[in-house]
Amino acid sequence: QLQLSLTRMERFDINRDNLISVNELKASGCVVKKHLFNHADKNRDSFLDRKEAKKASEYIMKSKCPKVK
């Protein structure tokens, strides 16, 4: 599972700051529902860290982002 988390960060963390923003998700082709992003952003810093991204994977990244081919 650690590898999946790294892959998520590599895929969506465009500026490589170890945080994923709404804009980075949108730039990656994701349809971002702000209330879902806010729910995932547990510390309310407007970014998803590695742990938050892992937990949000099912309801944000897998269902709202283009599939990797």
C-alpha positions as semicolon CSV with decimal commas, in nm:
position;residue;x (nm);y (nm);z (nm)
1;Q;0,000;0,000;0,000
2;L;0,291;0,235;0,051
3;Q;0,368;0,204;-0,320
4;L;0,012;0,308;-0,409
5;S;0,048;0,617;-0,193
6;L;0,376;0,709;-0,360
7;T;0,219;0,661;-0,701
8;R;-0,069;0,891;-0,606
9;M;0,169;1,162;-0,495
10;E;0,383;1,119;-0,805
11;R;0,078;1,140;-1,028
12;F;-0,104;1,435;-0,872
13;D;0,165;1,637;-0,690
14;I;0,271;1,836;-0,994
15;N;0,504;2,079;-0,815
16;R;0,657;1,804;-0,597
17;D;0,595;1,976;-0,263
18;N;0,445;1,657;-0,112
19;L;0,100;1,818;-0,107
20;I;-0,187;1,791;-0,354
21;S;-0,398;2,098;-0,423
22;V;-0,735;2,136;-0,595
23;N;-0,556;2,299;-0,888
24;E;-0,314;2,007;-0,921
25;L;-0,605;1,762;-0,929
26;K;-0,782;1,971;-1,193
27;A;-0,461;1,999;-1,398
28;S;-0,441;1,619;-1,385
29;G;-0,788;1,595;-1,540
30;C;-0,985;1,528;-1,222
31;V;-1,334;1,660;-1,160
32;V;-1,299;1,810;-0,814
33;K;-1,603;1,836;-0,591
34;K;-1,501;2,097;-0,334
35;H;-1,703;1,942;-0,050
36;L;-1,527;1,607;-0,104
37;F;-1,186;1,775;-0,112
38;N;-1,270;1,967;0,206
39;H;-1,383;1,645;0,373
40;A;-1,051;1,481;0,283
41;D;-0,849;1,783;0,400
42;K;-0,856;1,690;0,769
43;N;-0,618;1,962;0,886
44;R;-0,792;2,230;0,676
45;D;-0,474;2,361;0,510
46;S;-0,627;2,349;0,158
47;F;-0,393;2,066;0,055
48;L;-0,393;1,688;0,080
49;D;-0,082;1,541;0,232
50;R;0,022;1,181;0,168
51;K;-0,199;1,040;0,447
52;E;-0,504;1,246;0,349
53;A;-0,457;1,155;-0,019
54;K;-0,441;0,787;0,066
55;K;-0,768;0,804;0,260
56;A;-0,935;1,013;-0,013
57;S;-0,823;0,787;-0,293
58;E;-1,150;0,596;-0,328
59;Y;-1,389;0,890;-0,337
60;I;-1,176;1,153;-0,510
61;M;-0,898;1,006;-0,719
62;K;-1,038;0,673;-0,837
63;S;-1,387;0,796;-0,920
64;K;-1,322;1,157;-1,029
65;C;-0,991;1,133;-1,218
66;P;-0,902;0,984;-1,556
67;K;-0,783;0,625;-1,548
68;V;-0,412;0,567;-1,598
69;K;-0,343;0,363;-1,910
